[in-house]
């Protein structure tokens, strides 16, 4: 593309509006360089010479929308991201849930799962808990708006920082739950047996209707404005059992929002008022 085919203020505004329409993400006009960098390879692949022409394509061709969503979402994640959350799940949430729910199946939702490190971290904790507590069973439902990143989660194959992180934090579990792969490490099939993945936009109601015991909604609210944050939190409530817990990201606080969740401790919220 020639330098003259840069992103004009009008096209930038229209693209930002389109990002918001399809994902809820509130992108700042200051992110124009990021947007240009992300869209350019796709435009080159389609031989589209201007951002306005690409905007027209997304508006007119429904088949382009999933590609557009893949390009504008940020999918950073890690195994056992924010270790204190995982300490809470392992040492408090799971034992307490098991005490009151023996014979039931734990239902977990990894909403905005990205490439899957969060859901497989949970699966490893559940497998370990199951070894120590025969009879325990679990199901992890993982969703994301991006089809492309869900395909990575489905494959469960990891490289780079993700691999370094799990080697450093859980070397024994690398041997137990991963196998070497061409790219780095791949989770073993046994870790996928209680996992289902599906595309879902958090601004909408999750279907089919389920009541989860634990919901990870981490590092996604930060991308939305207040109105959409409230919508996402309201929609998530419909999928949460009365005794359930909601886990947010480290830099996400919902104290100032109009929601019916109760603060339990940093990052952890409940549906019912803590007793
Ligand atoms: C930074 S990742 C968070 C991954 C993981 N939860 C964590 O904390 O490590 C944010 C994810 O949110 C997804 N996302 C963005 N907007 C969404 C929406 N409206 N509905 C569902 N997922 C969305 C992106 O595709 C991306 O994979």
CSV table of C-alpha atoms and ligand atoms in Angstrom, one decimal:
chain,number,residue,atom,x,y,z
A,1,UNK,CA,0.0,0.0,0.0
A,2,UNK,CA,1.3,3.5,-0.7
A,3,UNK,CA,2.0,6.0,2.1
A,4,UNK,CA,-0.8,8.2,0.7
A,5,UNK,CA,-3.3,5.4,1.5
A,6,UNK,CA,-3.1,6.2,5.3
A,7,UNK,CA,-6.0,6.1,7.7
A,8,UNK,CA,-8.0,9.4,7.5
A,9,UNK,CA,-9.8,10.7,10.6
A,10,UNK,CA,-13.2,10.0,9.1
A,11,UNK,CA,-12.3,6.4,8.2
A,12,UNK,CA,-10.7,5.9,11.6
A,13,UNK,CA,-13.9,7.1,13.3
A,14,UNK,CA,-16.0,4.8,11.2
A,15,UNK,CA,-13.7,1.8,11.8
A,16,UNK,CA,-13.8,2.5,15.6
A,17,UNK,CA,-17.6,2.6,15.4
A,18,UNK,CA,-17.5,-0.7,13.6
A,19,UNK,CA,-15.2,-2.3,16.2
A,20,UNK,CA,-17.7,-1.1,18.9
A,21,UNK,CA,-20.7,-2.4,17.0
A,22,UNK,CA,-19.3,-5.9,16.6
A,23,UNK,CA,-17.3,-6.5,19.8
A,24,UNK,CA,-18.3,-3.7,22.3
A,25,UNK,CA,-14.6,-2.7,22.4
A,26,UNK,CA,-14.2,1.0,23.0
A,27,UNK,CA,-11.1,1.8,20.9
A,28,UNK,CA,-9.4,5.2,21.4
A,29,UNK,CA,-8.6,7.4,18.3
A,30,UNK,CA,-5.0,7.3,19.7
A,31,UNK,CA,-4.9,3.7,18.7
A,32,UNK,CA,-4.9,4.5,14.9
A,33,UNK,CA,-1.4,3.2,14.4
A,34,UNK,CA,-2.3,-0.1,16.1
A,35,UNK,CA,-5.4,-0.4,14.0
A,36,UNK,CA,-3.4,0.3,10.8
A,37,UNK,CA,-0.8,-2.3,11.8
A,38,UNK,CA,-3.4,-4.9,12.5
A,39,UNK,CA,-5.6,-4.3,9.4
A,40,UNK,CA,-2.8,-3.9,6.8
A,41,UNK,CA,-1.8,-7.6,6.4
A,42,UNK,CA,-5.5,-8.5,5.8
A,43,UNK,CA,-5.9,-5.7,3.3
A,44,UNK,CA,-2.8,-6.8,1.5
A,45,UNK,CA,-4.0,-10.4,1.4
A,46,UNK,CA,-7.3,-9.2,-0.1
A,47,UNK,CA,-5.5,-6.7,-2.4
A,48,UNK,CA,-7.5,-3.8,-1.0
A,49,UNK,CA,-5.6,-0.5,-1.4
A,50,UNK,CA,-7.3,1.8,1.2
A,51,UNK,CA,-8.7,1.6,4.6
A,52,UNK,CA,-11.9,3.1,3.3
A,53,UNK,CA,-12.2,0.3,0.8
A,54,UNK,CA,-11.6,-2.2,3.6
A,55,UNK,CA,-14.3,-0.5,5.8
A,56,UNK,CA,-16.7,-0.8,2.9
A,57,UNK,CA,-15.9,-4.5,2.6
A,58,UNK,CA,-16.6,-5.2,6.3
A,59,UNK,CA,-19.9,-3.2,6.0
A,60,UNK,CA,-21.0,-5.0,2.9
A,61,UNK,CA,-19.6,-8.5,3.2
A,62,UNK,CA,-20.8,-10.5,6.3
A,63,UNK,CA,-18.2,-13.1,5.7
A,64,UNK,CA,-15.5,-10.5,6.5
A,65,UNK,CA,-16.8,-9.7,9.9
A,66,UNK,CA,-15.2,-12.7,11.8
A,67,UNK,CA,-11.8,-11.8,10.2
A,68,UNK,CA,-12.3,-8.2,11.3
A,69,UNK,CA,-13.1,-9.3,14.9
A,70,UNK,CA,-10.0,-11.5,14.9
A,71,UNK,CA,-7.9,-8.5,13.9
A,72,UNK,CA,-9.2,-6.0,16.4
A,73,UNK,CA,-9.2,-8.2,19.6
A,74,UNK,CA,-6.3,-8.4,21.9
A,75,UNK,CA,-5.7,-12.0,23.1
A,76,UNK,CA,-2.8,-11.8,25.6
A,77,UNK,CA,-3.0,-14.5,28.3
A,78,UNK,CA,-0.8,-16.8,30.3
A,79,UNK,CA,-1.0,-20.1,32.3
A,80,UNK,CA,-1.8,-19.3,35.9
A,81,UNK,CA,-2.0,-15.6,35.3
A,82,UNK,CA,-2.3,-13.7,38.6
A,83,UNK,CA,-1.2,-16.5,40.9
A,84,UNK,CA,-3.2,-15.4,43.9
A,85,UNK,CA,-6.4,-16.1,42.0
A,86,UNK,CA,-5.3,-19.7,41.4
A,87,UNK,CA,-4.3,-20.0,45.1
A,88,UNK,CA,-7.8,-18.9,46.0
A,89,UNK,CA,-9.4,-21.4,43.6
A,90,UNK,CA,-7.2,-24.3,44.7
A,91,UNK,CA,-7.1,-23.7,48.4
A,92,UNK,CA,-10.5,-22.1,49.1
A,93,UNK,CA,-13.0,-22.3,46.3
A,94,UNK,CA,-12.7,-26.0,45.3
A,95,UNK,CA,-12.6,-27.4,48.9
A,96,UNK,CA,-15.6,-25.3,49.9
A,97,UNK,CA,-17.6,-26.1,46.8
A,98,UNK,CA,-16.9,-29.9,47.3
A,99,UNK,CA,-18.0,-29.8,50.9
A,100,UNK,CA,-21.5,-28.6,49.9
A,101,UNK,CA,-21.9,-30.1,46.4
A,102,UNK,CA,-20.7,-33.8,46.7
A,103,UNK,CA,-22.3,-35.8,43.9
A,104,UNK,CA,-22.7,-32.7,41.7
A,105,UNK,CA,-20.5,-31.7,38.8
A,106,UNK,CA,-18.6,-28.4,39.0
A,107,UNK,CA,-19.4,-26.1,36.1
A,108,UNK,CA,-16.9,-23.5,35.2
A,109,UNK,CA,-17.1,-20.8,32.5
A,110,UNK,CA,-13.9,-19.3,31.1
A,111,UNK,CA,-15.5,-16.3,29.4
A,112,UNK,CA,-13.1,-14.5,27.0
A,113,UNK,CA,-10.8,-17.5,27.1
A,114,UNK,CA,-8.5,-16.3,24.4
A,115,UNK,CA,-5.9,-19.0,23.5
A,116,UNK,CA,-7.0,-21.2,26.4
A,117,UNK,CA,-4.2,-20.9,29.0
A,118,UNK,CA,-6.8,-19.9,31.6
A,119,UNK,CA,-9.2,-22.8,30.9
A,120,UNK,CA,-6.3,-25.4,30.9
A,121,UNK,CA,-5.0,-23.9,34.1
A,122,UNK,CA,-8.4,-24.6,35.6
A,123,UNK,CA,-8.5,-28.1,34.1
A,124,UNK,CA,-5.1,-29.0,35.7
A,125,UNK,CA,-6.3,-27.8,39.1
A,126,UNK,CA,-9.5,-29.8,38.7
A,127,UNK,CA,-7.6,-32.9,37.6
A,128,UNK,CA,-5.4,-32.6,40.7
A,129,UNK,CA,-8.4,-32.1,42.9
A,130,UNK,CA,-10.1,-35.1,41.4
A,131,UNK,CA,-7.1,-37.3,42.2
A,132,UNK,CA,-7.3,-36.2,45.9
A,133,UNK,CA,-11.2,-36.4,46.0
A,134,UNK,CA,-12.5,-39.4,44.1
A,135,UNK,CA,-16.1,-38.7,42.9
A,136,UNK,CA,-15.3,-35.1,42.0
A,137,UNK,CA,-16.2,-34.2,38.4
A,138,UNK,CA,-16.1,-31.0,36.4
A,139,UNK,CA,-17.0,-29.3,33.1
A,140,UNK,CA,-15.3,-26.3,31.7
A,141,UNK,CA,-17.2,-24.2,29.1
A,142,UNK,CA,-14.8,-21.8,27.4
A,143,UNK,CA,-15.9,-19.0,25.0
A,144,UNK,CA,-14.4,-16.1,23.1
A,145,UNK,CA,-15.7,-13.8,20.4
A,146,UNK,CA,-12.7,-14.5,18.1
A,147,UNK,CA,-13.0,-17.7,16.1
A,148,UNK,CA,-9.3,-17.6,15.3
A,149,UNK,CA,-8.2,-17.6,18.9
A,150,UNK,CA,-10.7,-20.3,19.8
A,151,UNK,CA,-9.0,-22.5,17.2
A,152,UNK,CA,-5.7,-22.0,19.1
A,153,UNK,CA,-7.4,-22.9,22.4
A,154,UNK,CA,-8.9,-26.0,20.8
A,155,UNK,CA,-5.5,-27.2,19.6
A,156,UNK,CA,-4.0,-26.4,23.0
A,157,UNK,CA,-0.5,-25.9,21.4
A,158,UNK,CA,1.7,-23.3,23.0
A,159,UNK,CA,5.0,-21.5,22.3
A,160,UNK,CA,7.0,-18.6,23.7
A,161,UNK,CA,6.0,-16.9,26.9
A,162,UNK,CA,3.2,-19.3,27.7
A,163,UNK,CA,5.6,-22.2,27.6
A,164,UNK,CA,8.3,-20.4,29.6
A,165,UNK,CA,5.7,-19.4,32.2
A,166,UNK,CA,4.3,-22.9,32.8
A,167,UNK,CA,7.8,-24.4,32.9
A,168,UNK,CA,8.8,-21.9,35.6
A,169,UNK,CA,5.6,-22.1,37.7
A,170,UNK,CA,4.6,-25.8,37.4
A,171,UNK,CA,7.5,-28.0,36.1
A,172,UNK,CA,5.9,-31.2,37.4
A,173,UNK,CA,2.6,-30.5,35.6
A,174,UNK,CA,4.4,-29.8,32.3
A,175,UNK,CA,5.5,-33.5,32.4
A,176,UNK,CA,2.0,-34.7,33.5
A,177,UNK,CA,-0.3,-32.6,31.3
A,178,UNK,CA,1.7,-31.6,28.2
A,179,UNK,CA,3.6,-33.3,25.4
A,180,UNK,CA,6.4,-31.8,23.3
A,181,UNK,CA,5.1,-30.5,20.0
A,182,UNK,CA,6.7,-29.0,16.8
A,183,UNK,CA,6.0,-25.5,18.2
A,184,UNK,CA,6.7,-26.1,21.9
A,185,UNK,CA,4.1,-27.8,24.1
A,186,UNK,CA,0.7,-29.2,23.6
A,187,UNK,CA,-1.8,-30.2,26.3
A,188,UNK,CA,-2.6,-33.9,26.4
A,189,UNK,CA,-6.0,-35.0,25.1
A,190,UNK,CA,-7.0,-36.1,28.6
A,191,UNK,CA,-7.0,-32.4,29.7
A,192,UNK,CA,-9.5,-31.6,27.0
A,193,UNK,CA,-12.0,-34.3,27.9
A,194,UNK,CA,-14.1,-32.1,30.1
A,195,UNK,CA,-13.7,-28.9,28.1
A,196,UNK,CA,-16.0,-27.5,25.5
A,197,UNK,CA,-15.3,-24.3,23.4
A,198,UNK,CA,-17.8,-22.1,21.7
A,199,UNK,CA,-17.9,-18.6,20.1
A,200,UNK,CA,-19.8,-16.1,22.2
A,201,UNK,CA,-20.2,-12.3,22.4
A,202,UNK,CA,-20.3,-11.3,26.0
A,203,UNK,CA,-22.7,-8.5,25.2
A,204,UNK,CA,-25.3,-11.1,24.6
A,205,UNK,CA,-27.0,-13.8,26.7
A,206,UNK,CA,-25.1,-17.1,26.8
A,207,UNK,CA,-27.1,-19.9,25.1
A,208,UNK,CA,-28.0,-22.6,25.8
A,209,UNK,CA,-28.7,-21.4,29.3
A,210,UNK,CA,-26.4,-22.8,32.0
A,211,UNK,CA,-25.7,-22.0,35.7
A,212,UNK,CA,-22.0,-22.0,36.4
A,213,UNK,CA,-20.4,-22.3,39.8
A,214,UNK,CA,-17.4,-20.3,38.9
A,215,UNK,CA,-17.0,-17.7,36.1
A,216,UNK,CA,-13.6,-16.3,35.0
A,217,UNK,CA,-14.3,-12.9,33.3
A,218,UNK,CA,-10.7,-11.7,33.4
A,219,UNK,CA,-9.0,-8.9,31.5
A,220,UNK,CA,-11.8,-8.2,29.1
A,221,UNK,CA,-13.9,-5.6,30.9
A,222,UNK,CA,-10.9,-3.2,30.5
A,223,UNK,CA,-11.7,-3.0,26.8
A,224,UNK,CA,-15.2,-1.8,27.2
A,225,UNK,CA,-16.7,1.6,28.3
A,226,UNK,CA,-18.9,1.7,31.4
A,227,UNK,CA,-22.2,1.1,29.6
A,228,UNK,CA,-20.9,-2.1,27.9
A,229,UNK,CA,-19.1,-3.2,31.2
A,230,UNK,CA,-22.5,-3.1,32.9
A,231,UNK,CA,-24.2,-4.9,30.0
A,232,UNK,CA,-21.5,-7.7,30.1
A,233,UNK,CA,-21.9,-8.1,33.9
A,234,UNK,CA,-25.7,-8.2,33.7
A,235,UNK,CA,-25.6,-10.8,31.0
A,236,UNK,CA,-23.1,-12.9,32.9
A,237,UNK,CA,-25.4,-13.0,36.0
A,238,UNK,CA,-28.0,-15.0,34.1
A,239,UNK,CA,-25.4,-17.8,33.7
A,240,UNK,CA,-24.3,-17.9,37.4
A,241,UNK,CA,-25.7,-20.1,40.1
A,242,UNK,CA,-26.7,-18.3,43.3
A,243,UNK,CA,-23.7,-19.6,45.3
A,244,UNK,CA,-21.3,-18.9,42.4
A,245,UNK,CA,-18.2,-16.7,42.3
A,246,UNK,CA,-17.1,-14.3,39.6
A,247,UNK,CA,-13.4,-13.7,39.1
A,248,UNK,CA,-12.2,-10.5,37.4
A,249,UNK,CA,-8.7,-9.4,36.2
A,250,UNK,CA,-6.1,-7.7,38.4
A,251,UNK,CA,-6.7,-4.2,37.0
A,252,UNK,CA,-10.5,-4.5,36.9
A,253,UNK,CA,-12.7,-3.1,39.6
A,254,UNK,CA,-16.5,-2.9,39.3
A,255,UNK,CA,-17.1,-0.9,42.5
A,256,UNK,CA,-18.3,2.2,40.6
A,257,UNK,CA,-20.6,0.3,38.3
A,258,UNK,CA,-24.3,-0.4,38.6
A,259,UNK,CA,-24.2,-4.1,39.1
A,260,UNK,CA,-25.7,-6.5,41.7
A,261,UNK,CA,-22.5,-8.4,42.5
A,262,UNK,CA,-21.0,-8.4,46.0
A,263,UNK,CA,-17.4,-7.7,46.7
A,264,UNK,CA,-15.7,-10.6,48.5
A,265,UNK,CA,-12.1,-9.7,48.1
A,266,UNK,CA,-10.0,-8.1,45.3
A,267,UNK,CA,-10.9,-9.7,42.0
A,268,UNK,CA,-13.5,-12.1,43.6
A,269,UNK,CA,-17.2,-11.3,43.6
A,270,UNK,CA,-20.3,-13.3,44.7
A,271,UNK,CA,-23.9,-13.3,43.7
A,272,UNK,CA,-25.2,-13.4,47.2
A,273,UNK,CA,-24.1,-11.1,50.1
A,274,UNK,CA,-21.2,-12.8,52.0
A,275,UNK,CA,-22.5,-14.0,55.3
B,1,LIG,C1,-6.8,-10.2,27.0
B,1,LIG,S1,-7.7,-11.6,26.6
B,1,LIG,C2,-8.1,-12.3,28.2
B,1,LIG,C3,-7.8,-13.7,28.3
B,1,LIG,C4,-7.9,-14.4,29.7
B,1,LIG,N1,-9.3,-14.2,30.2
B,1,LIG,C5,-6.9,-13.8,30.7
B,1,LIG,O1,-7.3,-13.1,31.6
B,1,LIG,O2,-5.7,-14.1,30.5
B,1,LIG,C6,-9.3,-10.8,26.1
B,1,LIG,C7,-10.2,-11.7,25.3
B,1,LIG,O3,-11.5,-11.1,25.2
B,1,LIG,C8,-12.0,-11.4,24.0
B,1,LIG,N2,-13.2,-10.5,23.7
B,1,LIG,C9,-13.1,-9.2,23.4
B,1,LIG,N3,-14.4,-8.7,23.2
B,1,LIG,C10,-15.2,-9.7,23.5
B,1,LIG,C11,-16.6,-9.8,23.5
B,1,LIG,N4,-17.4,-8.8,23.2
B,1,LIG,N5,-17.1,-11.1,23.8
B,1,LIG,C12,-16.3,-12.1,24.1
B,1,LIG,N6,-15.0,-12.0,24.1
B,1,LIG,C13,-14.4,-10.8,23.8
B,1,LIG,C14,-10.9,-11.2,23.0
B,1,LIG,O4,-11.1,-11.9,21.8
B,1,LIG,C15,-9.7,-11.8,23.8
B,1,LIG,O5,-9.4,-13.1,23.5
